[in-house]
Amino acid sequence: MLNKVRKLQGSARLQSFMPCKKGAFSATHLTKPTLTVAKALLGQRLVTTVGGQTTAGMIVEVEAYGGSCEQGIRDRACHAFRGRTQRNEVMFWAGGHCYVYFIYGMHHCVNVVTEGEDTGSAVLIRALEPIDGIATMRERRGNVALESLTNGPGKLCQALGIDRTLCGEFLPTSKLIRIEPHQRISRSKIGASKRIGISQSKSLPWRFFLRGNPYVSRTS
DNA sequence: CACTAGATTTTCT
DNA sequence: GAAAATCTAGTGG
């Protein structure tokens, strides 16, 4: 992790020089306010290349954590709420980094870090619609129905081969994990709800999803 | 369908 | 030592 820290501090500094295709997800997009980034990620493609296999899916469900301090809200469900620790360090890096954590003794969850350095905010990717590498996803997940391949934060990490070795990657330049423009989503297709599976700051409506998409982890 | 329990290990109190 | 941003298989209606 230490040489990764060194490498990434370098790349974080280069963020304003990243090449930016029209509409692409450069660090410029990912350093915006967390709720803005969360909604903007819907409809984009999350792509990994792990073990020589490329897998990709459209982001259909996300949750925002820790952002929007300017609204006077303190998000107690955010891993960064009590300050920096070894686990959450990457959440305090510049927007565009990838934060992966291990939970319940068996699952990984992947986040896109948002806003500026030292903020401690991120967007959890909760569900994808499979696009590419579906055979590889099935090898990793077992022979489950297409709708069950990536419709949950732990499931999509397993399907795309995401684990903590990807924690700290910088999405605009990483060879392993990246976000690409895919589909433009109109405001009216985005639903919002309370976040799932948390016990603190339960009432914040910071989960966003594509209305009616069959790969969203659950309705309501 | 709805609901429950068990898996399994990191992390911080 | 307890809780955790989850998933699955199992039970019961």
mmCIF file of N, CA and C in Angstrom, chain A residues 27-124:
data_model
loop_
_atom_site.group_PDB
_atom_site.id
_atom_site.type_symbol
_atom_site.label_atom_id
_atom_site.label_comp_id
_atom_site.label_asym_id
_atom_site.label_seq_id
_atom_site.Cartn_x
_atom_site.Cartn_y
_atom_site.Cartn_z
ATOM 1 N N ALA A 27 -11.243 13.367 -13.365
ATOM 2 C CA ALA A 27 -11.277 13.790 -11.960
ATOM 3 C C ALA A 27 -12.095 15.063 -11.800
ATOM 4 N N THR A 28 -12.180 15.864 -12.864
ATOM 5 C CA THR A 28 -12.972 17.097 -12.793
ATOM 6 C C THR A 28 -14.413 16.785 -12.388
ATOM 7 N N HIS A 29 -14.951 15.697 -12.950
ATOM 8 C CA HIS A 29 -16.321 15.315 -12.600
ATOM 9 C C HIS A 29 -16.392 14.736 -11.195
ATOM 10 N N LEU A 30 -15.389 13.967 -10.841
ATOM 11 C CA LEU A 30 -15.475 13.185 -9.605
ATOM 12 C C LEU A 30 -15.116 13.988 -8.361
ATOM 13 N N THR A 31 -14.620 15.207 -8.527
ATOM 14 C CA THR A 31 -14.343 16.051 -7.361
ATOM 15 C C THR A 31 -15.518 16.967 -7.038
ATOM 16 N N LYS A 32 -16.601 16.843 -7.777
ATOM 17 C CA LYS A 32 -17.794 17.648 -7.489
ATOM 18 C C LYS A 32 -18.455 17.168 -6.191
ATOM 19 N N PRO A 33 -19.487 17.897 -5.728
ATOM 20 C CA PRO A 33 -20.178 17.471 -4.494
ATOM 21 C C PRO A 33 -20.694 16.036 -4.602
ATOM 22 N N THR A 34 -20.680 15.323 -3.500
ATOM 23 C CA THR A 34 -20.955 13.883 -3.496
ATOM 24 C C THR A 34 -22.320 13.520 -4.075
ATOM 25 N N LEU A 35 -23.348 14.292 -3.722
ATOM 26 C CA LEU A 35 -24.681 13.950 -4.240
ATOM 27 C C LEU A 35 -24.746 14.166 -5.745
ATOM 28 N N THR A 36 -24.041 15.170 -6.241
ATOM 29 C CA THR A 36 -23.974 15.425 -7.688
ATOM 30 C C THR A 36 -23.283 14.272 -8.393
ATOM 31 N N VAL A 37 -22.152 13.838 -7.848
ATOM 32 C CA VAL A 37 -21.409 12.725 -8.457
ATOM 33 C C VAL A 37 -22.246 11.450 -8.418
ATOM 34 N N ALA A 38 -22.930 11.226 -7.309
ATOM 35 C CA ALA A 38 -23.730 9.999 -7.162
ATOM 36 C C ALA A 38 -24.736 9.895 -8.302
ATOM 37 N N LYS A 39 -25.476 10.969 -8.546
ATOM 38 C CA LYS A 39 -26.490 10.935 -9.602
ATOM 39 C C LYS A 39 -25.846 10.871 -10.986
ATOM 40 N N ALA A 40 -24.701 11.540 -11.142
ATOM 41 C CA ALA A 40 -24.031 11.540 -12.449
ATOM 42 C C ALA A 40 -23.445 10.180 -12.806
ATOM 43 N N LEU A 41 -23.161 9.353 -11.804
ATOM 44 C CA LEU A 41 -22.587 8.038 -12.088
ATOM 45 C C LEU A 41 -23.629 7.080 -12.663
ATOM 46 N N LEU A 42 -24.902 7.330 -12.400
ATOM 47 C CA LEU A 42 -25.948 6.458 -12.943
ATOM 48 C C LEU A 42 -25.909 6.498 -14.462
ATOM 49 N N GLY A 43 -25.945 5.318 -15.081
ATOM 50 C CA GLY A 43 -25.899 5.232 -16.538
ATOM 51 C C GLY A 43 -24.496 5.117 -17.101
ATOM 52 N N GLN A 44 -23.457 5.337 -16.274
ATOM 53 C CA GLN A 44 -22.083 5.191 -16.760
ATOM 54 C C GLN A 44 -21.665 3.732 -16.601
ATOM 55 N N ARG A 45 -20.551 3.410 -17.248
ATOM 56 C CA ARG A 45 -20.052 2.044 -17.266
ATOM 57 C C ARG A 45 -18.908 1.882 -16.281
ATOM 58 N N LEU A 46 -18.980 0.884 -15.432
ATOM 59 C CA LEU A 46 -17.853 0.525 -14.569
ATOM 60 C C LEU A 46 -17.154 -0.663 -15.233
ATOM 61 N N VAL A 47 -15.853 -0.521 -15.492
ATOM 62 C CA VAL A 47 -15.100 -1.540 -16.225
ATOM 63 C C VAL A 47 -13.901 -1.985 -15.395
ATOM 64 N N THR A 48 -13.689 -3.301 -15.289
ATOM 65 C CA THR A 48 -12.456 -3.789 -14.667
ATOM 66 C C THR A 48 -11.724 -4.707 -15.627
ATOM 67 N N THR A 49 -10.409 -4.731 -15.491
ATOM 68 C CA THR A 49 -9.594 -5.732 -16.167
ATOM 69 C C THR A 49 -8.745 -6.400 -15.100
ATOM 70 N N VAL A 50 -9.164 -7.583 -14.695
ATOM 71 C CA VAL A 50 -8.534 -8.309 -13.597
ATOM 72 C C VAL A 50 -8.253 -9.729 -14.083
ATOM 73 N N GLY A 51 -7.035 -10.195 -13.852
ATOM 74 C CA GLY A 51 -6.663 -11.541 -14.294
ATOM 75 C C GLY A 51 -6.813 -11.727 -15.791
ATOM 76 N N GLY A 52 -6.554 -10.658 -16.558
ATOM 77 C CA GLY A 52 -6.628 -10.741 -18.012
ATOM 78 C C GLY A 52 -8.048 -10.726 -18.559
ATOM 79 N N GLN A 53 -9.033 -10.625 -17.681
ATOM 80 C CA GLN A 53 -10.429 -10.638 -18.120
ATOM 81 C C GLN A 53 -11.044 -9.259 -17.932
ATOM 82 N N THR A 54 -11.702 -8.772 -18.963
ATOM 83 C CA THR A 54 -12.396 -7.492 -18.850
ATOM 84 C C THR A 54 -13.886 -7.731 -18.645
ATOM 85 N N THR A 55 -14.419 -7.042 -17.638
ATOM 86 C CA THR A 55 -15.851 -7.151 -17.336
ATOM 87 C C THR A 55 -16.398 -5.743 -17.164
ATOM 88 N N ALA A 56 -17.645 -5.539 -17.540
ATOM 89 C CA ALA A 56 -18.212 -4.188 -17.463
ATOM 90 C C ALA A 56 -19.710 -4.241 -17.228
ATOM 91 N N GLY A 57 -20.210 -3.205 -16.541
ATOM 92 C CA GLY A 57 -21.648 -3.088 -16.333
ATOM 93 C C GLY A 57 -22.049 -1.635 -16.197
ATOM 94 N N MET A 58 -23.318 -1.355 -16.512
ATOM 95 C CA MET A 58 -23.830 0.007 -16.350
ATOM 96 C C MET A 58 -24.264 0.214 -14.901
ATOM 97 N N ILE A 59 -23.850 1.325 -14.330
ATOM 98 C CA ILE A 59 -24.205 1.639 -12.944
ATOM 99 C C ILE A 59 -25.690 2.000 -12.871
ATOM 100 N N VAL A 60 -26.451 1.260 -12.051
ATOM 101 C CA VAL A 60 -27.898 1.509 -11.961
ATOM 102 C C VAL A 60 -28.353 1.872 -10.547
ATOM 103 N N GLU A 61 -27.442 1.776 -9.569
ATOM 104 C CA GLU A 61 -27.823 2.086 -8.186
ATOM 105 C C GLU A 61 -26.586 2.492 -7.402
ATOM 106 N N VAL A 62 -26.683 3.587 -6.633
ATOM 107 C CA VAL A 62 -25.548 4.101 -5.849
ATOM 108 C C VAL A 62 -26.055 4.636 -4.503
ATOM 109 N N GLU A 63 -25.111 4.847 -3.589
ATOM 110 C CA GLU A 63 -25.430 5.570 -2.358
ATOM 111 C C GLU A 63 -24.314 6.556 -2.057
ATOM 112 N N ALA A 64 -24.691 7.752 -1.601
ATOM 113 C CA ALA A 64 -23.717 8.777 -1.226
ATOM 114 C C ALA A 64 -23.393 8.669 0.262
ATOM 115 N N TYR A 65 -22.128 8.862 0.595
ATOM 116 C CA TYR A 65 -21.686 8.826 1.991
ATOM 117 C C TYR A 65 -20.794 10.017 2.324
ATOM 118 N N GLY A 66 -21.154 10.730 3.377
ATOM 119 C CA GLY A 66 -20.260 11.712 3.978
ATOM 120 C C GLY A 66 -20.217 13.088 3.364
ATOM 121 N N GLY A 67 -20.758 13.263 2.192
ATOM 122 C CA GLY A 67 -20.608 14.544 1.518
ATOM 123 C C GLY A 67 -21.559 15.608 2.016
ATOM 124 N N SER A 68 -21.601 16.695 1.283
ATOM 125 C CA SER A 68 -22.562 17.762 1.526
ATOM 126 C C SER A 68 -22.474 18.350 2.928
ATOM 127 N N CYS A 69 -21.259 18.518 3.417
ATOM 128 C CA CYS A 69 -21.090 19.149 4.718
ATOM 129 C C CYS A 69 -21.600 20.588 4.700
ATOM 130 N N GLU A 70 -21.612 21.157 3.502
ATOM 131 C CA GLU A 70 -22.084 22.546 3.392
ATOM 132 C C GLU A 70 -23.566 22.665 3.735
ATOM 133 N N GLN A 71 -24.281 21.524 3.686
ATOM 134 C CA GLN A 71 -25.691 21.549 4.087
ATOM 135 C C GLN A 71 -25.842 21.368 5.596
ATOM 136 N N GLY A 72 -24.724 21.277 6.304
ATOM 137 C CA GLY A 72 -24.785 21.130 7.748
ATOM 138 C C GLY A 72 -25.169 19.739 8.198
ATOM 139 N N ILE A 73 -25.075 18.765 7.283
ATOM 140 C CA ILE A 73 -25.446 17.392 7.638
ATOM 141 C C ILE A 73 -24.196 16.615 8.020
ATOM 142 N N ARG A 74 -24.268 15.885 9.125
ATOM 143 C CA ARG A 74 -23.159 15.013 9.501
ATOM 144 C C ARG A 74 -23.630 13.581 9.330
ATOM 145 N N ASP A 75 -22.948 12.872 8.445
ATOM 146 C CA ASP A 75 -23.371 11.514 8.086
ATOM 147 C C ASP A 75 -22.679 10.499 8.985
ATOM 148 N N ARG A 76 -23.410 10.017 9.977
ATOM 149 C CA ARG A 76 -22.822 9.078 10.937
ATOM 150 C C ARG A 76 -22.615 7.691 10.331
ATOM 151 N N ALA A 77 -23.247 7.427 9.187
ATOM 152 C CA ALA A 77 -23.082 6.114 8.544
ATOM 153 C C ALA A 77 -21.812 6.058 7.700
ATOM 154 N N CYS A 78 -21.156 7.189 7.527
ATOM 155 C CA CYS A 78 -19.959 7.255 6.675
ATOM 156 C C CYS A 78 -18.751 6.694 7.407
ATOM 157 N N HIS A 79 -17.978 5.854 6.743
ATOM 158 C CA HIS A 79 -16.775 5.286 7.368
ATOM 159 C C HIS A 79 -15.808 6.361 7.842
ATOM 160 N N ALA A 80 -15.865 7.530 7.220
ATOM 161 C CA ALA A 80 -14.916 8.600 7.553
ATOM 162 C C ALA A 80 -15.424 9.492 8.682
ATOM 163 N N PHE A 81 -16.573 9.181 9.235
ATOM 164 C CA PHE A 81 -17.224 10.076 10.206
ATOM 165 C C PHE A 81 -16.315 10.409 11.391
ATOM 166 N N ARG A 82 -15.578 9.421 11.900
ATOM 167 C CA ARG A 82 -14.736 9.658 13.079
ATOM 168 C C ARG A 82 -13.294 9.995 12.722
ATOM 169 N N GLY A 83 -13.061 10.364 11.492
ATOM 170 C CA GLY A 83 -11.707 10.756 11.101
ATOM 171 C C GLY A 83 -10.935 9.623 10.447
ATOM 172 N N ARG A 84 -9.692 9.903 10.111
ATOM 173 C CA ARG A 84 -8.875 8.960 9.349
ATOM 174 C C ARG A 84 -8.510 7.743 10.175
ATOM 175 N N THR A 85 -8.586 6.579 9.538
ATOM 176 C CA THR A 85 -8.054 5.347 10.115
ATOM 177 C C THR A 85 -7.322 4.628 8.982
ATOM 178 N N GLN A 86 -6.697 3.517 9.302
ATOM 179 C CA GLN A 86 -5.994 2.783 8.270
ATOM 180 C C GLN A 86 -6.966 2.334 7.179
ATOM 181 N N ARG A 87 -8.153 1.868 7.608
ATOM 182 C CA ARG A 87 -9.106 1.379 6.616
ATOM 183 C C ARG A 87 -9.605 2.488 5.698
ATOM 184 N N ASN A 88 -10.008 3.637 6.280
ATOM 185 C CA ASN A 88 -10.716 4.634 5.475
ATOM 186 C C ASN A 88 -9.809 5.683 4.853
ATOM 187 N N GLU A 89 -8.496 5.529 5.002
ATOM 188 C CA GLU A 89 -7.538 6.519 4.501
ATOM 189 C C GLU A 89 -7.857 7.009 3.081
ATOM 190 N N VAL A 90 -8.172 6.073 2.198
ATOM 191 C CA VAL A 90 -8.379 6.427 0.782
ATOM 192 C C VAL A 90 -9.601 7.345 0.597
ATOM 193 N N MET A 91 -10.562 7.264 1.521
ATOM 194 C CA MET A 91 -11.719 8.169 1.435
ATOM 195 C C MET A 91 -11.319 9.633 1.551
ATOM 196 N N PHE A 92 -10.135 9.871 2.121
ATOM 197 C CA PHE A 92 -9.675 11.252 2.301
ATOM 198 C C PHE A 92 -8.778 11.711 1.158
ATOM 199 N N TRP A 93 -8.538 10.853 0.189
ATOM 200 C CA TRP A 93 -7.753 11.256 -0.977
ATOM 201 C C TRP A 93 -8.656 12.061 -1.918
ATOM 202 N N ALA A 94 -8.071 12.558 -2.995
ATOM 203 C CA ALA A 94 -8.834 13.404 -3.922
ATOM 204 C C ALA A 94 -9.911 12.595 -4.639
ATOM 205 N N GLY A 95 -10.976 13.253 -5.038
ATOM 206 C CA GLY A 95 -12.047 12.625 -5.802
ATOM 207 C C GLY A 95 -11.495 11.894 -7.014
ATOM 208 N N GLY A 96 -12.067 10.720 -7.310
ATOM 209 C CA GLY A 96 -11.607 9.924 -8.452
ATOM 210 C C GLY A 96 -10.839 8.685 -8.032
ATOM 211 N N HIS A 97 -10.454 8.604 -6.763
ATOM 212 C CA HIS A 97 -9.802 7.384 -6.296
ATOM 213 C C HIS A 97 -10.857 6.325 -5.995
ATOM 214 N N CYS A 98 -10.386 5.110 -5.867
ATOM 215 C CA CYS A 98 -11.260 3.963 -5.669
ATOM 216 C C CYS A 98 -11.062 3.441 -4.251
ATOM 217 N N TYR A 99 -12.149 3.397 -3.465
ATOM 218 C CA TYR A 99 -12.099 2.909 -2.081
ATOM 219 C C TYR A 99 -12.842 1.577 -2.000
ATOM 220 N N VAL A 100 -12.114 0.521 -1.660
ATOM 221 C CA VAL A 100 -12.715 -0.804 -1.526
ATOM 222 C C VAL A 100 -12.555 -1.260 -0.079
ATOM 223 N N TYR A 101 -13.638 -1.730 0.531
ATOM 224 C CA TYR A 101 -13.528 -2.275 1.884
ATOM 225 C C TYR A 101 -14.140 -3.668 1.927
ATOM 226 N N PHE A 102 -13.769 -4.369 2.983
ATOM 227 C CA PHE A 102 -14.183 -5.759 3.189
ATOM 228 C C PHE A 102 -15.188 -5.774 4.339
ATOM 229 N N ILE A 103 -16.313 -6.467 4.164
ATOM 230 C CA ILE A 103 -17.371 -6.367 5.179
ATOM 231 C C ILE A 103 -17.994 -7.734 5.447
ATOM 232 N N TYR A 104 -18.489 -7.946 6.617
ATOM 233 C CA TYR A 104 -19.178 -9.173 7.029
ATOM 234 C C TYR A 104 -18.330 -10.417 6.788
ATOM 235 N N GLY A 105 -17.011 -10.242 6.869
ATOM 236 C CA GLY A 105 -16.131 -11.397 6.785
ATOM 237 C C GLY A 105 -16.047 -12.066 5.440
ATOM 238 N N MET A 106 -16.745 -11.550 4.419
ATOM 239 C CA MET A 106 -16.738 -12.242 3.137
ATOM 240 C C MET A 106 -17.050 -11.391 1.907
ATOM 241 N N HIS A 107 -17.477 -10.172 2.078
ATOM 242 C CA HIS A 107 -17.866 -9.383 0.916
ATOM 243 C C HIS A 107 -17.004 -8.126 0.765
ATOM 244 N N HIS A 108 -16.823 -7.723 -0.487
ATOM 245 C CA HIS A 108 -16.168 -6.452 -0.775
ATOM 246 C C HIS A 108 -17.200 -5.469 -1.298
ATOM 247 N N CYS A 109 -16.944 -4.168 -1.059
ATOM 248 C CA CYS A 109 -17.800 -3.121 -1.611
ATOM 249 C C CYS A 109 -16.907 -2.057 -2.219
ATOM 250 N N VAL A 110 -17.306 -1.525 -3.365
ATOM 251 C CA VAL A 110 -16.474 -0.558 -4.083
ATOM 252 C C VAL A 110 -17.132 0.821 -4.099
ATOM 253 N N ASN A 111 -16.305 1.823 -3.875
ATOM 254 C CA ASN A 111 -16.758 3.220 -3.824
ATOM 255 C C ASN A 111 -15.908 4.091 -4.728
ATOM 256 N N VAL A 112 -16.510 5.177 -5.213
ATOM 257 C CA VAL A 112 -15.788 6.235 -5.914
ATOM 258 C C VAL A 112 -15.618 7.391 -4.936
ATOM 259 N N VAL A 113 -14.375 7.746 -4.632
ATOM 260 C CA VAL A 113 -14.118 8.875 -3.732
ATOM 261 C C VAL A 113 -14.506 10.171 -4.439
ATOM 262 N N THR A 114 -15.080 11.111 -3.678
ATOM 263 C CA THR A 114 -15.584 12.362 -4.263
ATOM 264 C C THR A 114 -14.969 13.579 -3.580
ATOM 265 N N GLU A 115 -15.246 14.742 -4.144
ATOM 266 C CA GLU A 115 -14.848 16.043 -3.597
ATOM 267 C C GLU A 115 -13.326 16.154 -3.501
ATOM 268 N N GLY A 116 -12.859 17.093 -2.693
ATOM 269 C CA GLY A 116 -11.420 17.372 -2.652
ATOM 270 C C GLY A 116 -10.686 16.510 -1.647
ATOM 271 N N GLU A 117 -9.372 16.655 -1.610
ATOM 272 C CA GLU A 117 -8.567 15.937 -0.620
ATOM 273 C C GLU A 117 -9.044 16.279 0.778
ATOM 274 N N ASP A 118 -8.921 15.329 1.691
ATOM 275 C CA ASP A 118 -9.215 15.494 3.125
ATOM 276 C C ASP A 118 -10.701 15.666 3.438
ATOM 277 N N THR A 119 -11.577 15.414 2.478
ATOM 278 C CA THR A 119 -13.009 15.565 2.734
ATOM 279 C C THR A 119 -13.591 14.310 3.393
ATOM 280 N N GLY A 120 -13.228 13.145 2.905
ATOM 281 C CA GLY A 120 -13.753 11.913 3.484
ATOM 282 C C GLY A 120 -15.152 11.606 2.999
ATOM 283 N N SER A 121 -15.333 11.551 1.688
ATOM 284 C CA SER A 121 -16.658 11.277 1.125
ATOM 285 C C SER A 121 -16.516 10.364 -0.076
ATOM 286 N N ALA A 122 -17.587 9.634 -0.391
ATOM 287 C CA ALA A 122 -17.521 8.664 -1.482
ATOM 288 C C ALA A 122 -18.917 8.243 -1.896
ATOM 289 N N VAL A 123 -18.980 7.583 -3.039
ATOM 290 C CA VAL A 123 -20.235 7.011 -3.536
ATOM 291 C C VAL A 123 -20.068 5.500 -3.627
ATOM 292 N N LEU A 124 -20.922 4.769 -2.919
ATOM 293 C CA LEU A 124 -20.936 3.300 -2.986
ATOM 294 C C LEU A 124 -21.675 2.859 -4.242
#
